[in-house]
CSV table of C-alpha atoms in Angstrom, one decimal:
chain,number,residue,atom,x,y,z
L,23,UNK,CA,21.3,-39.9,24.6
L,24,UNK,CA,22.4,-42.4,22.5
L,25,UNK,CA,26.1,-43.9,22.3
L,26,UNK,CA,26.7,-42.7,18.6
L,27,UNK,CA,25.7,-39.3,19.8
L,28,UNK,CA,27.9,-38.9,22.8
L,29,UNK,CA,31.3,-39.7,20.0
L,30,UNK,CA,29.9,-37.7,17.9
L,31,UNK,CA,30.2,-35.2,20.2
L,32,UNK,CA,33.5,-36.0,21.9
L,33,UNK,CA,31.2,-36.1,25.3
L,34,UNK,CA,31.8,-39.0,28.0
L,35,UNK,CA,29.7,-40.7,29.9
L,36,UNK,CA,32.0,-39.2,32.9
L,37,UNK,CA,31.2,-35.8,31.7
L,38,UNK,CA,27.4,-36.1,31.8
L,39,UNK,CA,27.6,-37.6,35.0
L,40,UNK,CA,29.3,-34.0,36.1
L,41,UNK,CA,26.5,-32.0,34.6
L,42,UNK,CA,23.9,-34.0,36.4
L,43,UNK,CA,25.8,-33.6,39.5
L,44,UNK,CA,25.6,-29.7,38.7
L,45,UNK,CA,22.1,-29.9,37.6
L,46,UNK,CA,21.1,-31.5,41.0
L,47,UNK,CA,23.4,-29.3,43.5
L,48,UNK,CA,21.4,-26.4,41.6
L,49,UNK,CA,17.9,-27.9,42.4
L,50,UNK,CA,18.4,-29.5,45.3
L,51,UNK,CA,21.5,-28.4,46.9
L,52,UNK,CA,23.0,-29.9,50.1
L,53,UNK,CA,21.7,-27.3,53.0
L,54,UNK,CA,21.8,-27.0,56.7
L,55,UNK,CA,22.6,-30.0,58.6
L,56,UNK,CA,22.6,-32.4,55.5
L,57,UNK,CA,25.9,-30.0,54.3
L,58,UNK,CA,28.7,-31.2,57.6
L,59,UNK,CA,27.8,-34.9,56.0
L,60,UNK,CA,28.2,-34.4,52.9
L,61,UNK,CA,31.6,-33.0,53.2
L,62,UNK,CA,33.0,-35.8,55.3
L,63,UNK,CA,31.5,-38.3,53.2
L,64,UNK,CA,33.6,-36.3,50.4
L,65,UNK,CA,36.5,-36.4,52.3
L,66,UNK,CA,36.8,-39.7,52.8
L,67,UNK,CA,36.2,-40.3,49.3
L,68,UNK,CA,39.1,-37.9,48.5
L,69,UNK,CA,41.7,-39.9,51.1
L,70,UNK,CA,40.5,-43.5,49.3
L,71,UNK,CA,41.1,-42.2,46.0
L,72,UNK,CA,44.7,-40.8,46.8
L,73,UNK,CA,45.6,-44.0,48.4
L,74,UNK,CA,44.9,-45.6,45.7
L,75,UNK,CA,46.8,-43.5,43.0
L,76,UNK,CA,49.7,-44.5,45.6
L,77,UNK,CA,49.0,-48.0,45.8
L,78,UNK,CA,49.1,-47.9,41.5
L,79,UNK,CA,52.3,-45.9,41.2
L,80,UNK,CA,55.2,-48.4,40.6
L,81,UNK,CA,58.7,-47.7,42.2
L,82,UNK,CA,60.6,-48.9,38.7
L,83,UNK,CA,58.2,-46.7,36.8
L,84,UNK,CA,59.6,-43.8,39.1
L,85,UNK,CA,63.3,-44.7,38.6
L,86,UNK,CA,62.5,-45.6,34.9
L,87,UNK,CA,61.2,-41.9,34.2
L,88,UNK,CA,63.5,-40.0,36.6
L,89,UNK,CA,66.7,-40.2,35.2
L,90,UNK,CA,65.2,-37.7,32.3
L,91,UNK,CA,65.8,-34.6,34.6
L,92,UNK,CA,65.7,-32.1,31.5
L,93,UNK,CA,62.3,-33.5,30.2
L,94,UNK,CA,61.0,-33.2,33.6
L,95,UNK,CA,62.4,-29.6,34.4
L,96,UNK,CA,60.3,-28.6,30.7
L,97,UNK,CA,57.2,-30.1,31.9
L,98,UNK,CA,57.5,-28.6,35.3
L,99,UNK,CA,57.9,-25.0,34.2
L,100,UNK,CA,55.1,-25.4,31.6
L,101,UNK,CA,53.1,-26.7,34.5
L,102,UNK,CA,53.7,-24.2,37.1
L,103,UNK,CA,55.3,-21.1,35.3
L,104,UNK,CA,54.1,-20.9,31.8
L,105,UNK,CA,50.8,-21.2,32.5
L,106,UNK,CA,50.6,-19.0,35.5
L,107,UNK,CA,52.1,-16.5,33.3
L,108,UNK,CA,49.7,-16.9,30.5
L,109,UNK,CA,46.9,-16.4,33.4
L,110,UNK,CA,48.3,-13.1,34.4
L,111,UNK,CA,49.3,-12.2,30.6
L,112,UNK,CA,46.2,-12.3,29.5
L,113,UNK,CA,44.4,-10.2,32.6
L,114,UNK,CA,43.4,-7.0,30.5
L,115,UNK,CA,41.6,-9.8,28.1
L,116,UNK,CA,39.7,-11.7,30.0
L,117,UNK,CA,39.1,-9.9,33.8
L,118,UNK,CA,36.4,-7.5,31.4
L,119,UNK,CA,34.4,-10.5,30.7
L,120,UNK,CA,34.4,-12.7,33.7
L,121,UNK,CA,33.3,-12.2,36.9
L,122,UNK,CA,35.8,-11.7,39.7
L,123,UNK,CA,35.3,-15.1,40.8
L,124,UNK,CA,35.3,-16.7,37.6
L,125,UNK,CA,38.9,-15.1,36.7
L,126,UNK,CA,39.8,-16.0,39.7
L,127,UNK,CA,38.7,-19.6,38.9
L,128,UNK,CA,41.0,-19.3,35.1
L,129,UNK,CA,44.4,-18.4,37.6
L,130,UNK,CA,43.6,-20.9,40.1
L,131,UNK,CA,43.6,-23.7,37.5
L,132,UNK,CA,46.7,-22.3,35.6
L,133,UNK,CA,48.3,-23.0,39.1
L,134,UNK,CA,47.4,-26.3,39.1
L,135,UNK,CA,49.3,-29.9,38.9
L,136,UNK,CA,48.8,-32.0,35.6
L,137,UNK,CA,46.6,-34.3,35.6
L,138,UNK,CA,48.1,-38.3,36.0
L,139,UNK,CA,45.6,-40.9,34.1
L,140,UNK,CA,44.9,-39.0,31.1
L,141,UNK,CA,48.0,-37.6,30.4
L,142,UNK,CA,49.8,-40.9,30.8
L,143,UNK,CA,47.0,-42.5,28.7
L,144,UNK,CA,47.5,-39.9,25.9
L,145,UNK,CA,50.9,-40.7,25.7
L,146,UNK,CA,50.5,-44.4,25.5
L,147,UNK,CA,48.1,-43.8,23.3
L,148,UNK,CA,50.2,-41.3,20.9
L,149,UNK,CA,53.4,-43.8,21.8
L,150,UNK,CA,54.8,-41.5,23.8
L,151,UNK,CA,57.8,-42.1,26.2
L,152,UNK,CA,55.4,-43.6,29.2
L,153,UNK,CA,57.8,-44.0,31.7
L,154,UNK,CA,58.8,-40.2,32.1
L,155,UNK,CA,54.8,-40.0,31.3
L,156,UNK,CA,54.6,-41.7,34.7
L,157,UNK,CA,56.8,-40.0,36.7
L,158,UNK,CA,56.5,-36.5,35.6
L,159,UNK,CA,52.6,-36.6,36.1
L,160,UNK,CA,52.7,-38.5,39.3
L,161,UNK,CA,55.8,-35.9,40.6
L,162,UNK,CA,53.6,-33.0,39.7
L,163,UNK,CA,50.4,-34.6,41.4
L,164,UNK,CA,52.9,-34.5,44.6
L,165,UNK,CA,54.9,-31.2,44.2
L,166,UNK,CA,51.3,-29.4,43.4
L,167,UNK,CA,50.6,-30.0,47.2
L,168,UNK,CA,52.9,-27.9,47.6
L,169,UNK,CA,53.8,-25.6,45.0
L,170,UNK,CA,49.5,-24.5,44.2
L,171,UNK,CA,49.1,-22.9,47.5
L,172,UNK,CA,52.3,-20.7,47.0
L,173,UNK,CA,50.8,-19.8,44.1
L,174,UNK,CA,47.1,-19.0,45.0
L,175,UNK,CA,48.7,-16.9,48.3
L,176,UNK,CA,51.2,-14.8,45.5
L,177,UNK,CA,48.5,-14.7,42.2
L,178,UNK,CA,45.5,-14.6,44.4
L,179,UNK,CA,46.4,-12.9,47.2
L,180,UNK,CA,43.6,-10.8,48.8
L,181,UNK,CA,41.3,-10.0,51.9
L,182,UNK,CA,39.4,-13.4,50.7
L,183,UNK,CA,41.6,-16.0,49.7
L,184,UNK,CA,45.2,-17.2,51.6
L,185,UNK,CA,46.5,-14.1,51.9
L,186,UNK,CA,49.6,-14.3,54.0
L,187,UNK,CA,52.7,-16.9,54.4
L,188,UNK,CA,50.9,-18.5,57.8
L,189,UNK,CA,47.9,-19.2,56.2
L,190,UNK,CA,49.3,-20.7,53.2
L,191,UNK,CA,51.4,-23.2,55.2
L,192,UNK,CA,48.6,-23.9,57.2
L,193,UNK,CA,46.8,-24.6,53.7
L,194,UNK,CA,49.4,-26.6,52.2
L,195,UNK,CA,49.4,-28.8,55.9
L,196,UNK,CA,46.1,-29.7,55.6
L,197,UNK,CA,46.1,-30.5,52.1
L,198,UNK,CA,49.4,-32.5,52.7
L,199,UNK,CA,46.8,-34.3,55.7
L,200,UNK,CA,44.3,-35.0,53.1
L,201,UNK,CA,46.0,-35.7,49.7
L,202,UNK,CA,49.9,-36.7,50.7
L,203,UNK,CA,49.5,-38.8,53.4
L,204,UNK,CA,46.7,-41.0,52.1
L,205,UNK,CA,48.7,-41.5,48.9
L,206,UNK,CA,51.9,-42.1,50.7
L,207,UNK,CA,50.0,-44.8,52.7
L,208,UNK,CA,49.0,-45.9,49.4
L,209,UNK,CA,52.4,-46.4,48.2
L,210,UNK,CA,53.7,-48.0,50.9
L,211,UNK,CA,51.4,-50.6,50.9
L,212,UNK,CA,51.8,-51.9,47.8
L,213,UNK,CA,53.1,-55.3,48.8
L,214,UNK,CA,49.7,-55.9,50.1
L,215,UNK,CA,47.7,-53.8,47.8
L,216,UNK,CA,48.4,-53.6,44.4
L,217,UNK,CA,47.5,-57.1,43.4
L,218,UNK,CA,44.1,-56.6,44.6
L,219,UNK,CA,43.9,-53.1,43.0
L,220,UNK,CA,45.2,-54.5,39.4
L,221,UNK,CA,42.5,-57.3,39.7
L,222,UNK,CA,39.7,-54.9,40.5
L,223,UNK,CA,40.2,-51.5,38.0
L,224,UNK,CA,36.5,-50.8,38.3
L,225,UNK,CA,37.2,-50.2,41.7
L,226,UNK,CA,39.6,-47.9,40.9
L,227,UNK,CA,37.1,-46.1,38.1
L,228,UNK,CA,34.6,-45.8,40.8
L,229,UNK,CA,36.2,-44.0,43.6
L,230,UNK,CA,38.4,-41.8,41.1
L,231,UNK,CA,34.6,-40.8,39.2
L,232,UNK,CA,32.9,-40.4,42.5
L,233,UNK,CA,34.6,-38.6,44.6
L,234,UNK,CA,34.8,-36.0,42.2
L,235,UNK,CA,31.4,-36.1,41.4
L,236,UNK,CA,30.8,-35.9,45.1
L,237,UNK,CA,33.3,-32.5,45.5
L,238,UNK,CA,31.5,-31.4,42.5
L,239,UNK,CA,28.0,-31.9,44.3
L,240,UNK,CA,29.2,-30.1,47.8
L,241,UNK,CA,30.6,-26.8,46.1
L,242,UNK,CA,28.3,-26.0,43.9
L,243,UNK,CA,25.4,-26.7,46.5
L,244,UNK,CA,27.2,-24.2,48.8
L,245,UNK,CA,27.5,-21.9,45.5
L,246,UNK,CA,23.5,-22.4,44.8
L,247,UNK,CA,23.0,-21.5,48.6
L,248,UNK,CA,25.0,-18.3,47.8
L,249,UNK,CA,23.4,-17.3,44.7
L,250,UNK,CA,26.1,-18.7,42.0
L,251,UNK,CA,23.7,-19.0,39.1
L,252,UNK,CA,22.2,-15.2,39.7
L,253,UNK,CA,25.6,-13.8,40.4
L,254,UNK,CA,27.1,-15.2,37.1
L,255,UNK,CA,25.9,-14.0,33.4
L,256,UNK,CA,25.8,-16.2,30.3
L,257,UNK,CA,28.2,-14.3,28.7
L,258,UNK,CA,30.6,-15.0,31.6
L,259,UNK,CA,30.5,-18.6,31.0
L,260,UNK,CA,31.0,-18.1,27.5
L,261,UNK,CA,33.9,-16.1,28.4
L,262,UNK,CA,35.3,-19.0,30.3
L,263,UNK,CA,34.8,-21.4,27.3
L,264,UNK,CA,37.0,-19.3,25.0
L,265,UNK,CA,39.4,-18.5,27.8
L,266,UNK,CA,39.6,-22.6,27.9
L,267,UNK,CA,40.3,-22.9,24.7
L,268,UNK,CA,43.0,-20.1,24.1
L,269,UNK,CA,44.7,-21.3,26.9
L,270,UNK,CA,45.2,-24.6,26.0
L,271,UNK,CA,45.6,-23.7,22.2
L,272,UNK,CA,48.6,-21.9,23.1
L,273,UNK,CA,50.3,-24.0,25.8
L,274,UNK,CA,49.9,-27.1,22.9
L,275,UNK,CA,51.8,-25.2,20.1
L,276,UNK,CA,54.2,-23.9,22.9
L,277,UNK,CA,54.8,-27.1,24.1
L,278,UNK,CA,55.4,-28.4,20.4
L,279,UNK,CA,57.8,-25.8,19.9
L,280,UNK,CA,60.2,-26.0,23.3
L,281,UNK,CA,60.3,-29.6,22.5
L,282,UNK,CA,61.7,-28.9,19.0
L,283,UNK,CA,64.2,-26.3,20.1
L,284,UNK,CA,65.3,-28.2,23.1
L,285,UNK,CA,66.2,-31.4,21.0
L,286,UNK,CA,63.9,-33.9,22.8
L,287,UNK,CA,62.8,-37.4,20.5
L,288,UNK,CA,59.8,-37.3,19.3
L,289,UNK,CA,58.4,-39.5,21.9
L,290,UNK,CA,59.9,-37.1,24.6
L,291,UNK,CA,57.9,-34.1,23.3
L,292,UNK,CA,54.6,-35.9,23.2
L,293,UNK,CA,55.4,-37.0,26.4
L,294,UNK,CA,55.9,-33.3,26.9
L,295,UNK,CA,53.0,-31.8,25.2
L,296,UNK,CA,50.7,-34.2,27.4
L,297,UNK,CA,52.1,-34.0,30.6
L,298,UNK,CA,52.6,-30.1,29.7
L,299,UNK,CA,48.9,-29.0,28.8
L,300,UNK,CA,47.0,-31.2,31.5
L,301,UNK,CA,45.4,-29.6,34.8
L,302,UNK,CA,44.3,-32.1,37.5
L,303,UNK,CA,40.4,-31.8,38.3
L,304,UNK,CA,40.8,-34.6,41.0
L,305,UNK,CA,43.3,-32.5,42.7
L,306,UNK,CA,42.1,-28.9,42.0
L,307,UNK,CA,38.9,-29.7,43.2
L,308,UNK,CA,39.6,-30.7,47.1
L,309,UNK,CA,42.0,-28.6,47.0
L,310,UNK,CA,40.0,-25.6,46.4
L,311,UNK,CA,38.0,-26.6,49.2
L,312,UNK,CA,40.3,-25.7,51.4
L,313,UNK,CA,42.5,-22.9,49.8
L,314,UNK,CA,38.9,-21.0,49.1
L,315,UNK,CA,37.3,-22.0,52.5
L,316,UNK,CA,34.0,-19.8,52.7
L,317,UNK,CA,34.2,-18.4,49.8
L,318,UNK,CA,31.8,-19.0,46.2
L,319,UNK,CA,34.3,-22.4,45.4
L,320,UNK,CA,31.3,-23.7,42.7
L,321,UNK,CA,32.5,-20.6,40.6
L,322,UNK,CA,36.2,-20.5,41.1
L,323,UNK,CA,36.3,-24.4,39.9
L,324,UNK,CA,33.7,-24.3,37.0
L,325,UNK,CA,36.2,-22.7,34.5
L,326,UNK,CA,38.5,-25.9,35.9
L,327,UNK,CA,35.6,-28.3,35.1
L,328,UNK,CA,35.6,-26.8,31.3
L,329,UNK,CA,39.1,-27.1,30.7
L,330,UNK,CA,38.9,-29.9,31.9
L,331,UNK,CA,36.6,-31.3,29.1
L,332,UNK,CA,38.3,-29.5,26.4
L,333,UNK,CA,41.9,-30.9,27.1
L,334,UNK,CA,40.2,-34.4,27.1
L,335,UNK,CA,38.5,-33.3,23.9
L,336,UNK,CA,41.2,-31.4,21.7
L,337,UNK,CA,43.8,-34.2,23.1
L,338,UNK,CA,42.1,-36.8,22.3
L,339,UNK,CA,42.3,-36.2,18.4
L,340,UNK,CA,46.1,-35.1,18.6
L,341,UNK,CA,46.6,-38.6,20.5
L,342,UNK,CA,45.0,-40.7,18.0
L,343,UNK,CA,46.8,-39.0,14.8
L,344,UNK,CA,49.6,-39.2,16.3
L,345,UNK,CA,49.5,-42.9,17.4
L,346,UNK,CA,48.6,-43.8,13.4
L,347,UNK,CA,52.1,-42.5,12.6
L,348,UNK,CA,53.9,-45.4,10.5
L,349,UNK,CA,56.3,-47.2,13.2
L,350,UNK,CA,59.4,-46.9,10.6
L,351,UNK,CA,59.2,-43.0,10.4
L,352,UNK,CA,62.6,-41.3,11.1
L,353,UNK,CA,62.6,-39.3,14.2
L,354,UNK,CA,63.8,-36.4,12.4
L,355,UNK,CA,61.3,-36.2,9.5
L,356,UNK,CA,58.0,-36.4,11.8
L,357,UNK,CA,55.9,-34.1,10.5
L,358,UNK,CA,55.5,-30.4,13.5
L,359,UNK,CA,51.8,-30.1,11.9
L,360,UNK,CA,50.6,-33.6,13.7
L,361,UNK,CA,51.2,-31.4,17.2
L,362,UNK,CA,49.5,-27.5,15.8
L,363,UNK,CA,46.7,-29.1,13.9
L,364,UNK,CA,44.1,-29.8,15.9
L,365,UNK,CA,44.4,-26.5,18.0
């Protein structure tokens, strides 16, 4: 496929490498012995790449972006409450057309942290306040460790998933052992580390790419083995598509809107709108391997693999309008339509 293609069609490079890793779990999915390897190869994976998004995270970029507590408190609750609510709200919609574990797959993303590189990269982009960028994406990448498995265990709650306060602790321990630590670690070496990991961002590009693409690999292979593709209709995923894009079309003009009546700069509310609409694949996914343990995790993360694709997509085009804006243009005659548009 050639490169003017793929911009025409908004459709990374990234992107294709996920559906071939679908494409191949589906064909020739990891089985039998080959599976225990596979997982703690993708576990490793998962530990490198957090300690490096701690190794990356600046301690002046924290106390540069933390001192905007009421920015931070909007993003949060668009993060973790709005968009929860909006999952629940709009039950009696979508439950009818998707199958139980594919609506179960649209709440467990709404639970989800924001995601960190592209939402800080939109707002650089769309000249945005970065430093609050920074810390409110990196902060919800952190409180999502804990905050997403409260959620799953009161939003998800049955025989199948965390159902009760002991197992959800015992969740949010070992996903504090495999994401926290490791990025802690990474933090804490930064004297020693960051240098080498500023000089080497194709590093950086590689482990964040694949390990996902490796999580993506193990969960649907153990979906295939369980008879994903026969248990889920075409209309399903279809379902999931338009579920993606209400969801986000909403939580954009909401976004747009708080910001507005709370009074935040421009700058603040398209750090707001970024940081507000964004759910984290490279967290949801090992995540989900442990909060759905044993259950059909290829379908409860595919409807977090499309959003995923259409909040790169739809913010991509709000980013670069919004960047073109003159520099001299008064903060209080920016134009609302430059955040609705493109939804």
């Amino acid at each position: 496929m050639s490169q003017s293609l793929l911009r025409f069609l908004k459709i990374d490079r990234f992107t294709l490498l996920l559906i071939v890793a679908v494409v191949i779990a589906s064909v020739l999915p990891a089985h039998g012995r080959g599976m225990p390897v596979a997982e703690l190869v993708t576990n490793l994976a998962i530990a490198l790449l957090f300690f490096l998004h701690g190794s990356r995270l600046s301690r002046q970029a924290i106390i540069a972006g933390a001192t905007h507590w009421r920015l931070h408190l909007v993003i949060f609750s668009c993060t973790f409450i709005l968009f929860p609510l909006l999952g629940v709200v709009l039950r009696p919609v979508l439950e009818p057309m998707l199958t139980p574990d594919l609506y179960k797959g649209v709440i467990y993303l709404c639970v989800l942290p924001a995601t960190v590189q592209s939402a800080i990269a939109f707002t650089s982009i769309a000249r945005g306040n970065i430093p609050a960028a920074v810390c409110s994406a990196s902060s919800s990448s952190i409180l999502g460790i804990f905050i997403t498995p409260m959620l799953v265990n009161l939003l998800i709650a049955d025989s199948n998933a965390t159902a009760d306060s002991h197992q959800a602790l015992e969740a949010i321990w070992q996903i504090t052992l495999q994401l926290l630590v490791p990025f802690a670690l990474g933090h804490f070496s930064r004297p020693w580390t960051s240098g080498f990991i500023g000089r080497h961002g194709s590093l950086m590009k590689f482990v964040d790419q694949g390990s996902i693409l490796l999580v993506v690999y193990v969960a649907f292979s153990e979906a295939v083995n369980e008879g994903l593709w026969q248990k889920t209709p075409i209309g399903a995923l279809i379902a999931v598509v338009i579920a993606s894009v209400l969801l986000l079309a909403i939580v954009l003009v909401l976004t747009s809107l708080i910001g507005r009546l709370m009074g935040f700069s421009l700058e603040d509310r398209i750090t707001l709108v970024f940081c507000g609409s964004k759910k984290s694949l490279a967290s949801g996914l090992p995540m989900a391997q442990v909060l759905f343990a044993g259950q059909a995790v290829g379908a409860i993360i595919l409807p977090l693999m499309i959003f995923h694709q259409i909040q790169l997509m739809v913010c991509a085009v709000i980013a670069a309008k919004l960047g073109k804006r003159p520099e001299e243009i008064p903060v209080d005659q920016d134009d609302e339509t430059l955040l609705k548009k493109p939804v």
